[in-house]
CSV table of C-alpha atoms and ligand atoms in Angstrom, one decimal:
chain,number,residue,atom,x,y,z
A,1,MET,CA,-17.7,8.5,-27.9
A,2,ARG,CA,-15.8,5.4,-28.1
A,3,SER,CA,-12.5,3.9,-26.6
A,4,TYR,CA,-10.5,0.8,-28.0
A,5,PHE,CA,-8.6,-1.9,-25.9
A,6,ILE,CA,-6.3,-4.5,-27.3
A,7,SER,CA,-3.3,-6.5,-25.8
A,8,ASP,CA,-1.3,-9.1,-26.7
A,9,LEU,CA,-0.2,-8.1,-30.1
A,10,HIS,CA,3.4,-9.7,-29.6
A,11,LEU,CA,4.6,-7.4,-32.2
A,12,ASP,CA,7.6,-9.1,-33.9
A,13,GLU,CA,9.7,-8.9,-37.1
A,14,THR,CA,8.8,-12.7,-37.8
A,15,ARG,CA,5.1,-11.8,-38.1
A,16,PRO,CA,4.5,-8.5,-40.3
A,17,ALA,CA,0.9,-9.3,-40.8
A,18,VAL,CA,0.2,-8.5,-37.2
A,19,THR,CA,2.2,-5.2,-37.6
A,20,ARG,CA,0.4,-4.3,-40.7
A,21,ALA,CA,-3.0,-5.0,-39.2
A,22,PHE,CA,-2.1,-3.0,-36.2
A,23,LEU,CA,-1.0,0.0,-38.3
A,24,HIS,CA,-3.7,-0.3,-40.4
A,25,TYR,CA,-6.5,-0.1,-37.4
A,26,LEU,CA,-4.3,2.6,-35.6
A,27,GLU,CA,-4.6,4.8,-38.5
A,28,GLN,CA,-8.7,4.1,-38.9
A,29,TRP,CA,-8.7,5.3,-35.2
A,30,ALA,CA,-6.7,8.2,-34.8
A,31,GLY,CA,-8.6,11.4,-34.2
A,32,HIS,CA,-11.7,9.0,-34.2
A,33,CYS,CA,-12.0,7.9,-30.7
A,34,ASP,CA,-11.3,8.9,-27.2
A,35,ALA,CA,-8.6,6.6,-26.3
A,36,LEU,CA,-6.5,3.5,-27.3
A,37,TYR,CA,-5.6,1.3,-24.3
A,38,ILE,CA,-2.6,-1.5,-25.0
A,39,LEU,CA,-2.8,-3.6,-22.1
A,40,GLY,CA,0.5,-5.4,-22.2
A,41,ASP,CA,2.6,-7.7,-24.2
A,42,PHE,CA,2.3,-5.3,-27.1
A,43,PHE,CA,5.7,-6.3,-28.4
A,44,GLU,CA,6.9,-10.0,-28.2
A,45,VAL,CA,9.9,-8.5,-26.4
A,46,TRP,CA,11.3,-5.3,-25.6
A,47,VAL,CA,15.1,-5.1,-24.7
A,48,GLY,CA,15.1,-1.4,-23.9
A,49,ASP,CA,13.9,2.1,-25.1
A,50,ASP,CA,17.4,2.5,-26.7
A,51,ASP,CA,16.2,-0.5,-29.4
A,52,ASP,CA,17.2,0.5,-33.0
A,53,ALA,CA,15.3,-2.0,-34.7
A,54,PRO,CA,13.1,-1.2,-37.6
A,55,LEU,CA,10.1,-2.6,-36.0
A,56,ALA,CA,10.6,-0.7,-32.8
A,57,GLN,CA,11.0,2.7,-35.0
A,58,THR,CA,8.0,2.0,-37.2
A,59,ILE,CA,5.9,1.6,-34.3
A,60,ILE,CA,7.2,4.5,-32.4
A,61,SER,CA,6.3,6.9,-35.3
A,62,ALA,CA,3.0,5.3,-36.0
A,63,LEU,CA,2.0,5.9,-32.3
A,64,LYS,CA,3.5,9.4,-32.3
A,65,ARG,CA,1.3,10.2,-35.0
A,66,PHE,CA,-1.7,8.7,-33.3
A,67,SER,CA,-1.4,10.7,-30.0
A,68,THR,CA,-0.9,13.8,-31.9
A,69,SER,CA,-4.6,13.2,-33.2
A,70,SER,CA,-7.2,14.2,-30.5
A,71,SER,CA,-6.8,10.5,-29.5
A,72,ALA,CA,-5.4,9.5,-25.8
A,73,LEU,CA,-2.6,6.8,-25.9
A,74,TYR,CA,-2.3,4.7,-22.9
A,75,ILE,CA,0.2,1.5,-22.5
A,76,MET,CA,0.5,-1.0,-20.0
A,77,HIS,CA,3.7,-3.5,-19.2
A,78,GLY,CA,3.0,-7.4,-19.9
A,79,ASN,CA,5.3,-10.0,-19.1
A,80,ARG,CA,7.7,-9.8,-22.1
A,81,ASP,CA,7.7,-5.9,-22.6
A,82,PHE,CA,7.9,-5.0,-19.1
A,83,LEU,CA,11.0,-2.7,-19.9
A,84,LEU,CA,9.2,-0.2,-22.0
A,85,GLY,CA,10.1,2.9,-20.1
A,86,ASP,CA,9.9,6.9,-20.1
A,87,SER,CA,11.8,7.4,-23.2
A,88,PHE,CA,9.3,5.2,-25.2
A,89,CYS,CA,6.4,7.0,-23.6
A,90,GLN,CA,7.9,10.6,-24.7
A,91,GLN,CA,8.9,9.5,-28.0
A,92,THR,CA,5.2,8.2,-28.6
A,93,GLY,CA,3.2,10.3,-26.6
A,94,ALA,CA,1.8,7.7,-24.6
A,95,THR,CA,1.0,7.4,-20.8
A,96,LEU,CA,2.1,4.5,-18.9
A,97,LEU,CA,-0.6,2.6,-16.9
A,98,PRO,CA,0.2,1.0,-13.3
A,99,ASP,CA,-1.2,-2.8,-13.3
A,100,PRO,CA,-3.9,-2.8,-11.8
A,101,ILE,CA,-5.5,0.7,-12.4
A,102,LEU,CA,-9.2,1.5,-12.0
A,103,ILE,CA,-10.6,3.9,-14.7
A,104,ASP,CA,-14.0,5.5,-15.1
A,105,LEU,CA,-15.1,4.0,-18.6
A,106,TYR,CA,-18.2,6.3,-19.8
A,107,GLY,CA,-19.4,6.3,-16.1
A,108,GLN,CA,-18.4,2.7,-14.8
A,109,PRO,CA,-15.5,1.9,-12.9
A,110,THR,CA,-13.6,-0.4,-14.8
A,111,LEU,CA,-10.2,-2.3,-13.7
A,112,LEU,CA,-7.5,-2.7,-16.2
A,113,MET,CA,-4.8,-5.3,-15.6
A,114,HIS,CA,-2.6,-7.1,-18.0
A,115,GLY,CA,-3.6,-10.4,-16.5
A,116,ASP,CA,-0.3,-12.3,-15.6
A,117,SER,CA,-0.6,-11.6,-12.0
A,118,LEU,CA,-4.0,-13.3,-11.7
A,119,CYS,CA,-2.2,-16.7,-13.0
A,120,THR,CA,-1.1,-17.2,-9.5
A,121,ARG,CA,-0.9,-21.0,-9.7
A,122,ASP,CA,2.1,-20.9,-11.9
A,123,SER,CA,4.5,-20.5,-8.9
A,124,GLU,CA,7.6,-20.5,-11.1
A,125,TYR,CA,6.3,-17.7,-13.4
A,126,MET,CA,5.0,-15.9,-10.2
A,127,ALA,CA,8.6,-16.0,-9.0
A,128,PHE,CA,10.0,-14.7,-12.2
A,129,ARG,CA,7.4,-12.1,-12.3
A,130,GLN,CA,8.6,-10.8,-8.9
A,131,GLN,CA,12.4,-10.6,-10.0
A,132,ALA,CA,11.4,-9.2,-13.3
A,133,ARG,CA,9.4,-6.2,-11.8
A,134,SER,CA,12.2,-5.2,-9.4
A,135,ALA,CA,13.9,-2.0,-10.3
A,136,ASP,CA,17.3,-3.3,-9.2
A,137,TRP,CA,17.2,-6.2,-11.8
A,138,GLN,CA,15.9,-4.1,-14.5
A,139,GLN,CA,18.7,-1.6,-13.9
A,140,GLN,CA,21.3,-4.3,-14.2
A,141,LEU,CA,19.6,-5.4,-17.2
A,142,LEU,CA,19.7,-2.3,-18.9
A,143,SER,CA,23.1,-1.6,-18.2
A,144,GLN,CA,24.2,-4.5,-20.4
A,145,PRO,CA,25.0,-3.6,-24.4
A,146,LEU,CA,22.1,-3.6,-26.7
A,147,ALA,CA,23.4,-7.2,-28.2
A,148,ALA,CA,23.4,-8.8,-25.0
A,149,ARG,CA,20.2,-8.1,-24.1
A,150,ARG,CA,18.8,-9.4,-27.3
A,151,ALA,CA,20.5,-12.8,-26.8
A,152,LEU,CA,19.3,-12.9,-23.3
A,153,ALA,CA,15.6,-12.1,-24.4
A,154,ALA,CA,16.0,-15.0,-26.9
A,155,GLN,CA,17.1,-17.4,-24.4
A,156,LEU,CA,14.6,-16.5,-21.9
A,157,ARG,CA,11.7,-16.8,-24.8
A,158,GLU,CA,13.2,-20.5,-25.3
A,159,GLN,CA,12.9,-21.5,-21.9
A,160,SER,CA,9.4,-19.8,-21.2
A,161,GLN,CA,8.4,-21.9,-24.4
A,162,SER,CA,9.7,-25.2,-23.4
A,163,MET,CA,8.3,-24.8,-19.7
A,164,ASN,CA,4.7,-23.8,-21.1
A,165,ALA,CA,4.6,-26.8,-23.0
A,166,LEU,CA,4.9,-29.0,-19.8
A,167,LYS,CA,2.4,-27.1,-17.8
A,168,ALA,CA,-1.0,-28.3,-17.3
A,169,ASP,CA,-3.7,-25.9,-19.0
A,170,ASP,CA,-5.5,-25.0,-15.6
A,171,ILE,CA,-2.5,-23.1,-14.5
A,172,MET,CA,-1.9,-20.8,-17.6
A,173,ASP,CA,-5.3,-19.5,-16.8
A,174,VAL,CA,-6.4,-17.0,-14.2
A,175,THR,CA,-7.1,-18.1,-10.5
A,176,PRO,CA,-11.1,-17.4,-10.2
A,177,ALA,CA,-10.4,-16.5,-6.4
A,178,GLU,CA,-7.6,-14.0,-7.2
A,179,VAL,CA,-10.1,-12.3,-10.0
A,180,GLU,CA,-12.7,-11.8,-6.9
A,181,GLN,CA,-10.4,-10.6,-4.7
A,182,ILE,CA,-8.8,-7.9,-6.6
A,183,MET,CA,-12.4,-6.8,-7.9
A,184,ARG,CA,-13.6,-6.6,-4.7
A,185,GLN,CA,-10.6,-5.0,-3.3
A,186,HIS,CA,-11.0,-2.1,-6.1
A,187,GLN,CA,-14.7,-2.0,-5.9
A,188,SER,CA,-15.0,-2.6,-9.4
A,189,LEU,CA,-17.9,-4.9,-11.1
A,190,ARG,CA,-15.8,-5.0,-14.5
A,191,LEU,CA,-12.4,-6.3,-15.2
A,192,ILE,CA,-10.6,-6.1,-18.6
A,193,HIS,CA,-7.5,-8.0,-19.0
A,194,GLY,CA,-5.4,-10.1,-21.4
A,195,HIS,CA,-2.4,-12.4,-21.2
A,196,THR,CA,-4.0,-15.7,-21.4
A,197,HIS,CA,-5.0,-15.7,-25.1
A,198,ARG,CA,-8.6,-16.9,-24.2
A,199,PRO,CA,-10.7,-14.2,-25.5
A,200,GLN,CA,-14.0,-14.2,-23.9
A,201,ARG,CA,-16.8,-12.4,-21.9
A,202,HIS,CA,-17.1,-14.0,-18.5
A,203,PRO,CA,-20.4,-12.7,-16.7
A,204,MET,CA,-19.9,-13.0,-12.9
A,205,ASP,CA,-21.6,-12.5,-9.8
A,206,ILE,CA,-19.8,-11.0,-7.0
A,207,ASP,CA,-21.5,-10.8,-3.5
A,208,GLY,CA,-25.0,-10.9,-5.2
A,209,GLN,CA,-24.0,-8.1,-7.8
A,210,THR,CA,-23.8,-8.7,-11.6
A,211,ALA,CA,-20.2,-8.2,-13.0
A,212,GLU,CA,-18.1,-9.0,-15.7
A,213,ARG,CA,-14.7,-10.0,-16.6
A,214,ILE,CA,-13.6,-9.2,-20.3
A,215,VAL,CA,-10.4,-11.6,-21.8
A,216,LEU,CA,-9.0,-9.8,-24.6
A,217,GLY,CA,-7.4,-11.9,-27.5
A,218,ASP,CA,-4.1,-12.2,-28.8
A,219,TRP,CA,-3.3,-11.5,-32.3
A,220,CYS,CA,-2.4,-14.6,-33.9
A,221,ASP,CA,-4.8,-15.4,-36.6
A,222,LYS,CA,-7.3,-12.5,-35.7
A,223,ALA,CA,-7.1,-9.2,-34.5
A,224,TRP,CA,-9.1,-9.1,-31.2
A,225,ILE,CA,-10.5,-5.6,-30.4
A,226,LEU,CA,-12.7,-4.6,-27.5
A,227,GLU,CA,-14.8,-1.5,-28.4
A,228,ALA,CA,-16.1,0.4,-25.5
A,229,GLN,CA,-19.1,3.1,-26.0
A,230,PRO,CA,-21.0,4.5,-23.1
A,231,GLN,CA,-24.0,2.1,-24.0
A,232,GLY,CA,-21.6,-0.9,-23.6
A,233,LEU,CA,-18.9,-3.0,-24.8
A,234,SER,CA,-18.2,-5.2,-27.9
A,235,LEU,CA,-15.5,-7.9,-28.2
A,236,GLN,CA,-14.6,-8.3,-31.9
A,237,SER,CA,-12.5,-10.4,-34.0
A,238,PHE,CA,-11.0,-9.5,-37.7
A,239,ALA,CA,-9.1,-12.0,-39.9
A,240,LEU,CA,-5.5,-10.6,-40.3
B,67,MN,MN1,1.4,-11.9,-21.1
């Protein structure tokens, strides 16, 4: 009995080593784990389920092979791939998870999130997030031709990179009070999320109870994998 959690692979045609590593792990895990949870920013950008780029097609086929083994596949939106939709899920056999979601992980209630909604001190981003998650805005975006969406994605990415370069380090990280609030609200003593690219296991104390926040890592120089078994968790990294 084991499950895997990953996030922030930022799959992109310019970084083939990450794609190769992911395909390698996926093949190893297929049929040999209960489930794989992908907690957002799986793709660097997702312009719509009608994307016919080779990378999208390669990944869809590989996920399909995985989900037709005896392993379950779950995916959550990140702030870059929030347009992943029903068609992607049908093609891959993935189940789209809401953010946040409380699961039963081998008997322990565990809250799963992408993590961007925890970074409340970044008010500029929070405003964009609200817009980007609205059905109307998404529908309007998806009604544009693929080429126009690709151009817009490239533009947004440049803007985001230049904005982030100017932001103080601490506003890019989670707001501790927000973390505690959401864990209390869902009565969970364990939270797993990604987004911040600060892989770490953080022991916590919530109202006198031992709790933990586990941050998944981004796949830049290393593959970060959280392995969950009934006896506990293990956050591992491997050279790409
Ligand atoms: Mn993110």
